[in-house]
CSV table of C-alpha atoms (C1' of nucleotides) and ligand atoms in Angstrom, one decimal:
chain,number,residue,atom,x,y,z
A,1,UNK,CA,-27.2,69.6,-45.4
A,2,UNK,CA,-24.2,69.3,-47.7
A,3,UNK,CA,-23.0,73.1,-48.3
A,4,UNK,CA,-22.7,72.6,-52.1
A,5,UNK,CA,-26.4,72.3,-52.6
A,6,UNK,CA,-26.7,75.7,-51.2
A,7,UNK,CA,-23.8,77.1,-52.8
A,8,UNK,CA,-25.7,76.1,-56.1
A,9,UNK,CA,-29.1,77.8,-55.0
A,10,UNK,CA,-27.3,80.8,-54.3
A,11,UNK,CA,-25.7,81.0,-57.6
A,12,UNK,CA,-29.3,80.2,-58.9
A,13,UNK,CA,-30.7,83.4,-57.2
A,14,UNK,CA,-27.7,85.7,-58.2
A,15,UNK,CA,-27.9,84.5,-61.8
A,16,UNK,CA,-31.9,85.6,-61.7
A,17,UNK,CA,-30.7,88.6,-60.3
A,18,UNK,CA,-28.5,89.5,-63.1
A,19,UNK,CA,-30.6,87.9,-65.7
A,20,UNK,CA,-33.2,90.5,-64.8
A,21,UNK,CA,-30.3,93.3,-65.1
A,22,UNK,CA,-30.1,94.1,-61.5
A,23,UNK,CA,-26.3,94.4,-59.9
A,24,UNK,CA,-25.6,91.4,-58.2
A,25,UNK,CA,-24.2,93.7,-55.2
A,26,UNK,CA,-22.6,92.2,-52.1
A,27,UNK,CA,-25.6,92.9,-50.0
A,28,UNK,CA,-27.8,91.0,-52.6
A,29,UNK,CA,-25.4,88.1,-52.7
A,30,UNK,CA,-25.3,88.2,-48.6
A,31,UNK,CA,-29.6,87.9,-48.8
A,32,UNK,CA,-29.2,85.1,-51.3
A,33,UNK,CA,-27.1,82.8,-49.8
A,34,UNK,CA,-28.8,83.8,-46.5
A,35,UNK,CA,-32.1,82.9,-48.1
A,36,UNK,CA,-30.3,79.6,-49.7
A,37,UNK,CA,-29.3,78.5,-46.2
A,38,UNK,CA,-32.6,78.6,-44.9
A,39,UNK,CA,-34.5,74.8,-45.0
A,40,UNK,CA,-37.7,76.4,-44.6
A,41,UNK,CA,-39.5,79.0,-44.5
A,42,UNK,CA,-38.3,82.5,-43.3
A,43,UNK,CA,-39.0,85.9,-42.4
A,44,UNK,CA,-37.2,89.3,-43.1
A,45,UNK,CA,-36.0,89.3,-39.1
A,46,UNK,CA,-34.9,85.8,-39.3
A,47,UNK,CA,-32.2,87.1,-42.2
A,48,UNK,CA,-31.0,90.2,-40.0
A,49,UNK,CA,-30.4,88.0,-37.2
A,50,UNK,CA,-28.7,85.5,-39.0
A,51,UNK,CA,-26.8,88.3,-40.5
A,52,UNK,CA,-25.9,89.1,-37.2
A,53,UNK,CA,-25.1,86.3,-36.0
A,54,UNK,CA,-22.0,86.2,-39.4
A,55,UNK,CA,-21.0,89.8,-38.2
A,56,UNK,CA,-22.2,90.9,-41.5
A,57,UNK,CA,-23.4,93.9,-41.3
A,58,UNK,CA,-26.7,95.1,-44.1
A,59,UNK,CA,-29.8,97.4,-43.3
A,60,UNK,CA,-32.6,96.4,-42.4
A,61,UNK,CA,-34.4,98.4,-45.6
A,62,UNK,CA,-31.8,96.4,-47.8
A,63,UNK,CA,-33.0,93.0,-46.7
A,64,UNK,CA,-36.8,94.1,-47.5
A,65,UNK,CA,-35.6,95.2,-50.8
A,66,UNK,CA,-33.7,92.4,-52.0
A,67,UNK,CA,-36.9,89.8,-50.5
A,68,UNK,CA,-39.1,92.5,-52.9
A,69,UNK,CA,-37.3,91.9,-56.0
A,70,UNK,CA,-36.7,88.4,-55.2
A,71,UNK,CA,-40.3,88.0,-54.9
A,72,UNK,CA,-40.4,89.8,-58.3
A,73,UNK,CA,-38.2,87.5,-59.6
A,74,UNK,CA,-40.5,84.7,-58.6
A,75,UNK,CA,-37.1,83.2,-56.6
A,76,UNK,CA,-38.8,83.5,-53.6
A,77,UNK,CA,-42.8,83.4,-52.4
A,78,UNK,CA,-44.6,85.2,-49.7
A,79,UNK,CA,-46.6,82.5,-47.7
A,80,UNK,CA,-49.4,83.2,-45.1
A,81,UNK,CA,-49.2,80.9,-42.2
A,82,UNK,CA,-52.1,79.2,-40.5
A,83,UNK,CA,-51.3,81.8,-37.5
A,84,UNK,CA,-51.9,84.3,-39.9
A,85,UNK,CA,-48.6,85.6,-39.6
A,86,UNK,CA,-46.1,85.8,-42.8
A,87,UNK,CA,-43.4,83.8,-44.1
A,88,UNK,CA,-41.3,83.8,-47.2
A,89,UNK,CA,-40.0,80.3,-49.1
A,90,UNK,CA,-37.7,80.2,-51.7
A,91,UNK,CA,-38.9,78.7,-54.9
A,92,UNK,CA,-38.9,77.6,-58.7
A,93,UNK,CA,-39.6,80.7,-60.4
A,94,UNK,CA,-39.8,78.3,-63.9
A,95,UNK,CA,-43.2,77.4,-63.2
A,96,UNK,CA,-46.7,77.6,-61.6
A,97,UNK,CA,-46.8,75.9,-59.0
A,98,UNK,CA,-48.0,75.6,-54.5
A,99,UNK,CA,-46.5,75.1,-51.3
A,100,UNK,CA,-47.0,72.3,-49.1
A,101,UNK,CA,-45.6,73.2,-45.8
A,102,UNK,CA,-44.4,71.4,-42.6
A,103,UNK,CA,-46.5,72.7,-39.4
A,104,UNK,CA,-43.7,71.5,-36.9
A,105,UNK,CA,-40.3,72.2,-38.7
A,106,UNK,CA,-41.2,75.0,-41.3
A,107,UNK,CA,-39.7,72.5,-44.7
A,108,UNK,CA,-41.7,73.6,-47.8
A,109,UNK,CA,-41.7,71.4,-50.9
A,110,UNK,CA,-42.8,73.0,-54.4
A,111,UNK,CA,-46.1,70.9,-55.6
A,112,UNK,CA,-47.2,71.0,-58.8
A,113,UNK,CA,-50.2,72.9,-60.0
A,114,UNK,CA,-51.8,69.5,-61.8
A,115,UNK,CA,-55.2,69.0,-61.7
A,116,UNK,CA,-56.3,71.9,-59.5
A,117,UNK,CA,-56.1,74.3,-62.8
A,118,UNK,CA,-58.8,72.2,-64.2
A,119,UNK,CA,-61.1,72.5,-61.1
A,120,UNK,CA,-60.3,76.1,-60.9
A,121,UNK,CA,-61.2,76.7,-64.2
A,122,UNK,CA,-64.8,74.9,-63.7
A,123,UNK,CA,-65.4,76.7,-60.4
A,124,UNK,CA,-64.5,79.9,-62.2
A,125,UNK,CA,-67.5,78.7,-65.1
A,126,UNK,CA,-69.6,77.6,-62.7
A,127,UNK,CA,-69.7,80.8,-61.1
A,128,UNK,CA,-69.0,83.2,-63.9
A,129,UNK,CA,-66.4,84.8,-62.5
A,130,UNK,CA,-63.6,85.1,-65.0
A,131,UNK,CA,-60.8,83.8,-62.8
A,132,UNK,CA,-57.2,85.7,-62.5
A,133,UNK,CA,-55.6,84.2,-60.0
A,134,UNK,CA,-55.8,81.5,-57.4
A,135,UNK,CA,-53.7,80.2,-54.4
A,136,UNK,CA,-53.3,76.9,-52.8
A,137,UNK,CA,-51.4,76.8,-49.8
A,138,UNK,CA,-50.7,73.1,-47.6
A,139,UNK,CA,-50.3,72.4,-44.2
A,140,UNK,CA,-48.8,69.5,-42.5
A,141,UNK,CA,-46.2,67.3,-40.5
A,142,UNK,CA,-43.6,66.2,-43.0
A,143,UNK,CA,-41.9,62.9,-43.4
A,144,UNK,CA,-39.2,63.9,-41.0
A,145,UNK,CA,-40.9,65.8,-38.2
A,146,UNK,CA,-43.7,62.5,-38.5
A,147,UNK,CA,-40.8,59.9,-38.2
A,148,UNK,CA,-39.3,62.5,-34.4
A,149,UNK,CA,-42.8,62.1,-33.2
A,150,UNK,CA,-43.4,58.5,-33.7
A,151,UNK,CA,-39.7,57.4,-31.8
A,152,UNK,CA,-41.0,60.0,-29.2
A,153,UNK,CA,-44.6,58.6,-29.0
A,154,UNK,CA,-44.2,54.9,-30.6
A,155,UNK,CA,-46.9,53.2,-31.3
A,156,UNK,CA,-49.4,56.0,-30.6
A,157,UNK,CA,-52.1,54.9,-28.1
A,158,UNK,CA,-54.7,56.7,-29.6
R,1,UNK,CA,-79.7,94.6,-51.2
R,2,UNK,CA,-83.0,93.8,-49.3
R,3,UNK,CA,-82.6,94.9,-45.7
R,4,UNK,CA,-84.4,91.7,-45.0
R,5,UNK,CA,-81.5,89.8,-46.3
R,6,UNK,CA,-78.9,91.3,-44.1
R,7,UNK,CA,-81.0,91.1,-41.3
R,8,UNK,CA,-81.4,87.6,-41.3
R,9,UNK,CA,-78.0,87.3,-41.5
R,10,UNK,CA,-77.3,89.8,-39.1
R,11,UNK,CA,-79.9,87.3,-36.6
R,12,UNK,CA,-77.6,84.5,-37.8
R,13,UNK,CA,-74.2,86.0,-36.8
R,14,UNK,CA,-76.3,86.9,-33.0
R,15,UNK,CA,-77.4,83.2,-32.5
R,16,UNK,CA,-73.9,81.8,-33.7
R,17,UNK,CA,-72.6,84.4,-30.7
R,18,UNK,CA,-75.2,83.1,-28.5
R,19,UNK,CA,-75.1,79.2,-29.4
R,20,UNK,CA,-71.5,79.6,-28.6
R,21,UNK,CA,-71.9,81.2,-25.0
R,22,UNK,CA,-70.8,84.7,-26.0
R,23,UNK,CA,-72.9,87.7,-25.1
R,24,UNK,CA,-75.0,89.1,-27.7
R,25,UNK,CA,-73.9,92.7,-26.4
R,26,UNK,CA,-74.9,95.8,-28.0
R,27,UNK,CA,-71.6,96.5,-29.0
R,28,UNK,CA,-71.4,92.8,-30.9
R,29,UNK,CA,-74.8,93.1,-32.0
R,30,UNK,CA,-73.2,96.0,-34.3
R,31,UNK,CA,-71.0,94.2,-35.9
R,32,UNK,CA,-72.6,91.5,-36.4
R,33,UNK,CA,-74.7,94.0,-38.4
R,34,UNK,CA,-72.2,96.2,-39.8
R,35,UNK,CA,-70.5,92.4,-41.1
R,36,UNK,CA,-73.8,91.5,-42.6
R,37,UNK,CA,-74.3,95.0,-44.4
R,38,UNK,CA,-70.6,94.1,-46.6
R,39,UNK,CA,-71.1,93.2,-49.9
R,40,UNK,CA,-68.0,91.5,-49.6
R,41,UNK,CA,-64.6,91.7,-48.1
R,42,UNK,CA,-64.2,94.8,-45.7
R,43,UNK,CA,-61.5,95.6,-42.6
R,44,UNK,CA,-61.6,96.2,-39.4
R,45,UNK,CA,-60.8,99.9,-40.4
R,46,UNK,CA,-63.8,100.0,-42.6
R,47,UNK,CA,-66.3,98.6,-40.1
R,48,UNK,CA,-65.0,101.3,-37.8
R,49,UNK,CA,-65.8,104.0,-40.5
R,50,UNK,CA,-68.6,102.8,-41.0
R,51,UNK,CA,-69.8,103.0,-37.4
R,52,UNK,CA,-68.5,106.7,-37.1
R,53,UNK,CA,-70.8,107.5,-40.1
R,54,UNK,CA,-74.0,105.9,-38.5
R,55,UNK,CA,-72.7,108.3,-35.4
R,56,UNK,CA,-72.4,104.9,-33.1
R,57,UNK,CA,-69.7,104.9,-30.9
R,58,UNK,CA,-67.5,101.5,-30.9
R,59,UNK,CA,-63.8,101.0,-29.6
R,60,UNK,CA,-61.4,100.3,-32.0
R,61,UNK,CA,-60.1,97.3,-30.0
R,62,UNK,CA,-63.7,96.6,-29.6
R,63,UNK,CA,-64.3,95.9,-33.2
R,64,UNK,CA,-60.7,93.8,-33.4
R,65,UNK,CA,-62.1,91.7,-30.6
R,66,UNK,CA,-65.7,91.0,-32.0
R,67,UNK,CA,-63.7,89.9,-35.5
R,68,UNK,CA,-61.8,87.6,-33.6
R,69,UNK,CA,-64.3,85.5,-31.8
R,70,UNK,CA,-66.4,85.9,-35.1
R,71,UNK,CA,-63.6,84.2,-37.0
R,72,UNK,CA,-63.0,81.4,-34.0
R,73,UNK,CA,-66.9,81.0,-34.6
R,74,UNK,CA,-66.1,80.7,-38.6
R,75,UNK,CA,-68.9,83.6,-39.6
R,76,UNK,CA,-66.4,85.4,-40.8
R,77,UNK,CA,-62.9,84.3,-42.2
R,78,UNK,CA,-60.0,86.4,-42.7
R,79,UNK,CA,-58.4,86.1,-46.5
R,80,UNK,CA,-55.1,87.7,-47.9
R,81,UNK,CA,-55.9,89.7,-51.5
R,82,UNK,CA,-53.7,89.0,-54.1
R,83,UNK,CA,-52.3,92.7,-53.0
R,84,UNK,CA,-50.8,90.7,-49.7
R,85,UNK,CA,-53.1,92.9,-47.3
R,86,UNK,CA,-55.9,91.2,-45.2
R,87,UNK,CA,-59.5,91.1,-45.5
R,88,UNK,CA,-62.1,89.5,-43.5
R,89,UNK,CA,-65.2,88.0,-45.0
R,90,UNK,CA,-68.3,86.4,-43.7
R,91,UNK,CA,-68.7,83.2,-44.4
R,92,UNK,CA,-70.3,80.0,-43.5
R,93,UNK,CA,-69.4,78.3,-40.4
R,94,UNK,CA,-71.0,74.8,-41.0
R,95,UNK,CA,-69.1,73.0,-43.7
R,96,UNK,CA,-65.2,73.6,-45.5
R,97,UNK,CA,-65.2,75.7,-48.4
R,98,UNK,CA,-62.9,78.3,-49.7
R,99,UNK,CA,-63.9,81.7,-51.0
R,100,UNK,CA,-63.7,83.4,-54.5
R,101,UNK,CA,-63.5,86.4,-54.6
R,102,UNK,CA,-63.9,89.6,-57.0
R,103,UNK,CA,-61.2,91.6,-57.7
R,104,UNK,CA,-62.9,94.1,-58.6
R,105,UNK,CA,-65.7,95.0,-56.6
R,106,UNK,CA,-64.8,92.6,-53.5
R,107,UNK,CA,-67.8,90.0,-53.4
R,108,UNK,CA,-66.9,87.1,-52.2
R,109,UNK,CA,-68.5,83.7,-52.7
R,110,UNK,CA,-68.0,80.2,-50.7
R,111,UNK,CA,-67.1,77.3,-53.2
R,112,UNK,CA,-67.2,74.0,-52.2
R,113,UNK,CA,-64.2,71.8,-51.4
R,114,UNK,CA,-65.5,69.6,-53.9
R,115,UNK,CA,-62.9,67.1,-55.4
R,116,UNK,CA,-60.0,69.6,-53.9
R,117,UNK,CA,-60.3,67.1,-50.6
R,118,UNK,CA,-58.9,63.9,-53.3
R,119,UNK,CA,-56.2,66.3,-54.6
R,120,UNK,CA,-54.6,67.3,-51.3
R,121,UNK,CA,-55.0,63.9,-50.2
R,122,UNK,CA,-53.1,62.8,-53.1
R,123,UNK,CA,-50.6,65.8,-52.7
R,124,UNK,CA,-50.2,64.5,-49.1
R,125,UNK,CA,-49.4,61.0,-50.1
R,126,UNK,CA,-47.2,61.9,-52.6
R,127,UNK,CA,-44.8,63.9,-50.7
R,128,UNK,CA,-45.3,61.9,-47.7
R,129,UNK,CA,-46.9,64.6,-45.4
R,130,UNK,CA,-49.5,63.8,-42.9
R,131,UNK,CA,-51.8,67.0,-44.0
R,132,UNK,CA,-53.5,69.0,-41.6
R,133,UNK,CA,-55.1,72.2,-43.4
R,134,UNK,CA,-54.9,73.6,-46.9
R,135,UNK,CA,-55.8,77.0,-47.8
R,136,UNK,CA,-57.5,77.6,-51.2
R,137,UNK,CA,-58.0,81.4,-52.3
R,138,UNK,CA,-59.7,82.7,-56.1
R,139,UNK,CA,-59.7,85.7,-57.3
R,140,UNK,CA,-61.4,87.3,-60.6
R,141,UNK,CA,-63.6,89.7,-62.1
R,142,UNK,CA,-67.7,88.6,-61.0
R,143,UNK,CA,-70.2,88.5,-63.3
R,144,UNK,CA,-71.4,91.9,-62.4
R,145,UNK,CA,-68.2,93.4,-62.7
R,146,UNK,CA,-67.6,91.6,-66.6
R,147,UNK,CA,-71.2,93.3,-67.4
R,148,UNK,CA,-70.1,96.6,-66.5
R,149,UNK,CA,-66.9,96.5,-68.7
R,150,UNK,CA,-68.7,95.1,-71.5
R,151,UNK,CA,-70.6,98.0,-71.5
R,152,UNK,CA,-67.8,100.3,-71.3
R,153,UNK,CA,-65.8,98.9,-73.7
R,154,UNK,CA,-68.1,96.4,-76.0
R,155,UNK,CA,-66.2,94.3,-78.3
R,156,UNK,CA,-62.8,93.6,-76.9
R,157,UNK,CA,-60.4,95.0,-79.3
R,158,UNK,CA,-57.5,92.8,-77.6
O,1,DT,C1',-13.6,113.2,-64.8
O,2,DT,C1',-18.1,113.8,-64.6
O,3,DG,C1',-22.8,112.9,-64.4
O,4,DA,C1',-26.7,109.7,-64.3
O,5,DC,C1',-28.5,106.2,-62.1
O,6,DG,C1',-28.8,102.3,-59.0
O,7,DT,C1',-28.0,101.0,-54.2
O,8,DT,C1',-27.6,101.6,-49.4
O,9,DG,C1',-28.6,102.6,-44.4
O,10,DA,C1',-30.5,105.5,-40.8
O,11,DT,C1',-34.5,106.9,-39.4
O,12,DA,C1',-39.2,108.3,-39.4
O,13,DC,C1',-43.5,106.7,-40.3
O,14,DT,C1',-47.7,103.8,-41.4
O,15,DC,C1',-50.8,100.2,-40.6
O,16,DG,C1',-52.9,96.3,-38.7
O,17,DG,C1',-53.3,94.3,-34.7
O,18,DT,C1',-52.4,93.3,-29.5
O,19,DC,C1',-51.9,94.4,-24.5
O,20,DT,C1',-52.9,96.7,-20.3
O,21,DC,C1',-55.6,98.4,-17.1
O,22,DA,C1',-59.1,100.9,-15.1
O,23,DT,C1',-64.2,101.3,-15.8
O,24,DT,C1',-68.7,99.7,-17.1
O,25,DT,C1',-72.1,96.3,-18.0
O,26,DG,C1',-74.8,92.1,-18.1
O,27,DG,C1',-76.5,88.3,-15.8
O,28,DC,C1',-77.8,86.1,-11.7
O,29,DG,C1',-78.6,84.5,-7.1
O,30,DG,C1',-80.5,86.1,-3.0
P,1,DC,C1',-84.6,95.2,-6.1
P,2,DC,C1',-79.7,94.6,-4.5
P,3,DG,C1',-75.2,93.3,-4.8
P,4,DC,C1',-71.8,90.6,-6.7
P,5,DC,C1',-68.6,88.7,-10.2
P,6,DA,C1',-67.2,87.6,-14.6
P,7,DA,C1',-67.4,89.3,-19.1
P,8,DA,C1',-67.0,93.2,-22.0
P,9,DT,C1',-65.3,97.7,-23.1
P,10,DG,C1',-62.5,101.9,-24.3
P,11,DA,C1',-58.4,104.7,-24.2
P,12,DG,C1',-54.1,104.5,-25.1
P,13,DA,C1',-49.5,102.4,-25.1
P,14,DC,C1',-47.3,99.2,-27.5
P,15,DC,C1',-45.6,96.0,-31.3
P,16,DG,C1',-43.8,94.0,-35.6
P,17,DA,C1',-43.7,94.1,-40.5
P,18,DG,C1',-43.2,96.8,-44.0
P,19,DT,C1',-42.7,101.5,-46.6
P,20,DA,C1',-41.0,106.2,-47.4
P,21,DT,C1',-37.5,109.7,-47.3
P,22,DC,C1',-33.3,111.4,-48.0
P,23,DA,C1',-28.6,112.0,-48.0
P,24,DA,C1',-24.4,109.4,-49.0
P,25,DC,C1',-22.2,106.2,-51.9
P,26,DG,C1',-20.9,102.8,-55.8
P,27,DT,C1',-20.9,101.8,-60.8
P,28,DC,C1',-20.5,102.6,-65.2
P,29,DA,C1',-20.5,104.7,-69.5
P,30,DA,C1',-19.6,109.0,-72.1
Q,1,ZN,ZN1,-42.4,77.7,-54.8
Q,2,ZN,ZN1,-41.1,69.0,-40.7
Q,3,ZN,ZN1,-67.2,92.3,-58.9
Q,4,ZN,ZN1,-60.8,72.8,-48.8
DNA sequence: TTGACGTTGATACTCGGTCTCATTTGGCGG
DNA sequence: CCGCCAAATGAGACCGAGTATCAACGTCAA
């Protein structure tokens, strides 16, 4: 909620982008700090139309091509939904890790790898499959979204 | 390989239809068998081509609409490659597992949930989510696959 | 200044999938 | 066997996400 914390992300995202040597344009700036607002997950049209909504004005080609080398850059993650329908989250690009994502109010939270490389590795032996990748996605009501429901619903007659 | 193999499956898929109250039409019937003859992942698209190569006649919406009540059914299961495209697989609808699956060649295997159940119980706790479903994809190079580049290049200079 | 190269936006296009709607078919009671 | 109705089907329109094309533009260094 406070602005600063997304001020900070933003500057996050354009320093990847320069690190990696691409200009830190206007337009990649305007994705970034659109993509810094966001407390959840996202899509490509939820970006446009919150550009929109600024009176900023960016193609629509641009904003797929800044989420494309973002998701180069590891800054942000393409997510499949339990719909089946897409989503992008931003993201620690320092490190390996899943999502764990809120059914109701779209939050994702970074969770560390931990012991799942271990079991992936043995399912990988067991089988005999040399393993190159894997992904873990999470699905759930978080703490928030849990705490609505229950004032809503208290006690829960179920 | 054995025809017999697929078949059975192929019976499988019809009963699951059946057990379920759907019609075991000719048209589902198909793709039930087209399904069964995959080695491993495959698309709508493909069980389409195939179709038009056996010189049977199937609607394109047809084969969309058998896929979907075969998923709801959980015989077949619909995975994202590492690529971000789609593929369905089949699958087996009576207990949780996830799917590994071969990058190269596109077998797929079930794997047990196995001690993944503790971890995103854990992961749940720990963040405070009340966890509803997780998604758990592999990817590698099968057995089969590692044989044949053995061969091809023996050794490993890397 | 000039040229190379990266970036942009408009637009056309692709691809997987869904919707609509008129027609056909399967299953069933009479 | 007949007739009925719900389920299933196919053709084709439609859709949304993403990609490709291409001409115009910005940046930067020589
Ligand atoms: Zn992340
Ligand atoms: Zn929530
Ligand atoms: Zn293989
Ligand atoms: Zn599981």
């Amino acid at each position: 909620m406070r602005p600063s914390i997304n001020v900070n992300q933003t500057e996050r995202i354009v320093r990847a982008l320069e690190r990696a040597g691409y200009q830190a344009t206007p337009n990649r700036r305007l994705v970034a700090r659109l993509v810094a607002a966001t407390g959840g997950h996202f899509t490509a049209a939820d970006l446009l139309e919150r550009g929109r909504r600024e009176r900023v004005k960016i193609g629509r080609a641009t904003v797929f091509r800044a989420l494309e080398v973002l998701t180069a850059l590891r800054v942000v993650e393409r997510l499949e939904l339990p719909s089946g329908s897409h989503a992008y989250v931003v993201c620690d690009p320092d490190e390996h890790h899943h999502h764990l994502v809120c059914s109701n109010c779209g939050r994702s939270e970074d969770v560390a790898d931990g012991e799942l490389a271990r079991l992936v590795d043995e399912v990988g032996r067991r089988h005999g499959y040399r393993i190159e990748t894997h992904r873990l996605e999470l699905f759930g009501i978080c703490p928030l979204c849990a705490a609505a429901t229950e004032v809503t619903d208290p006690g829960g007659r179920a």
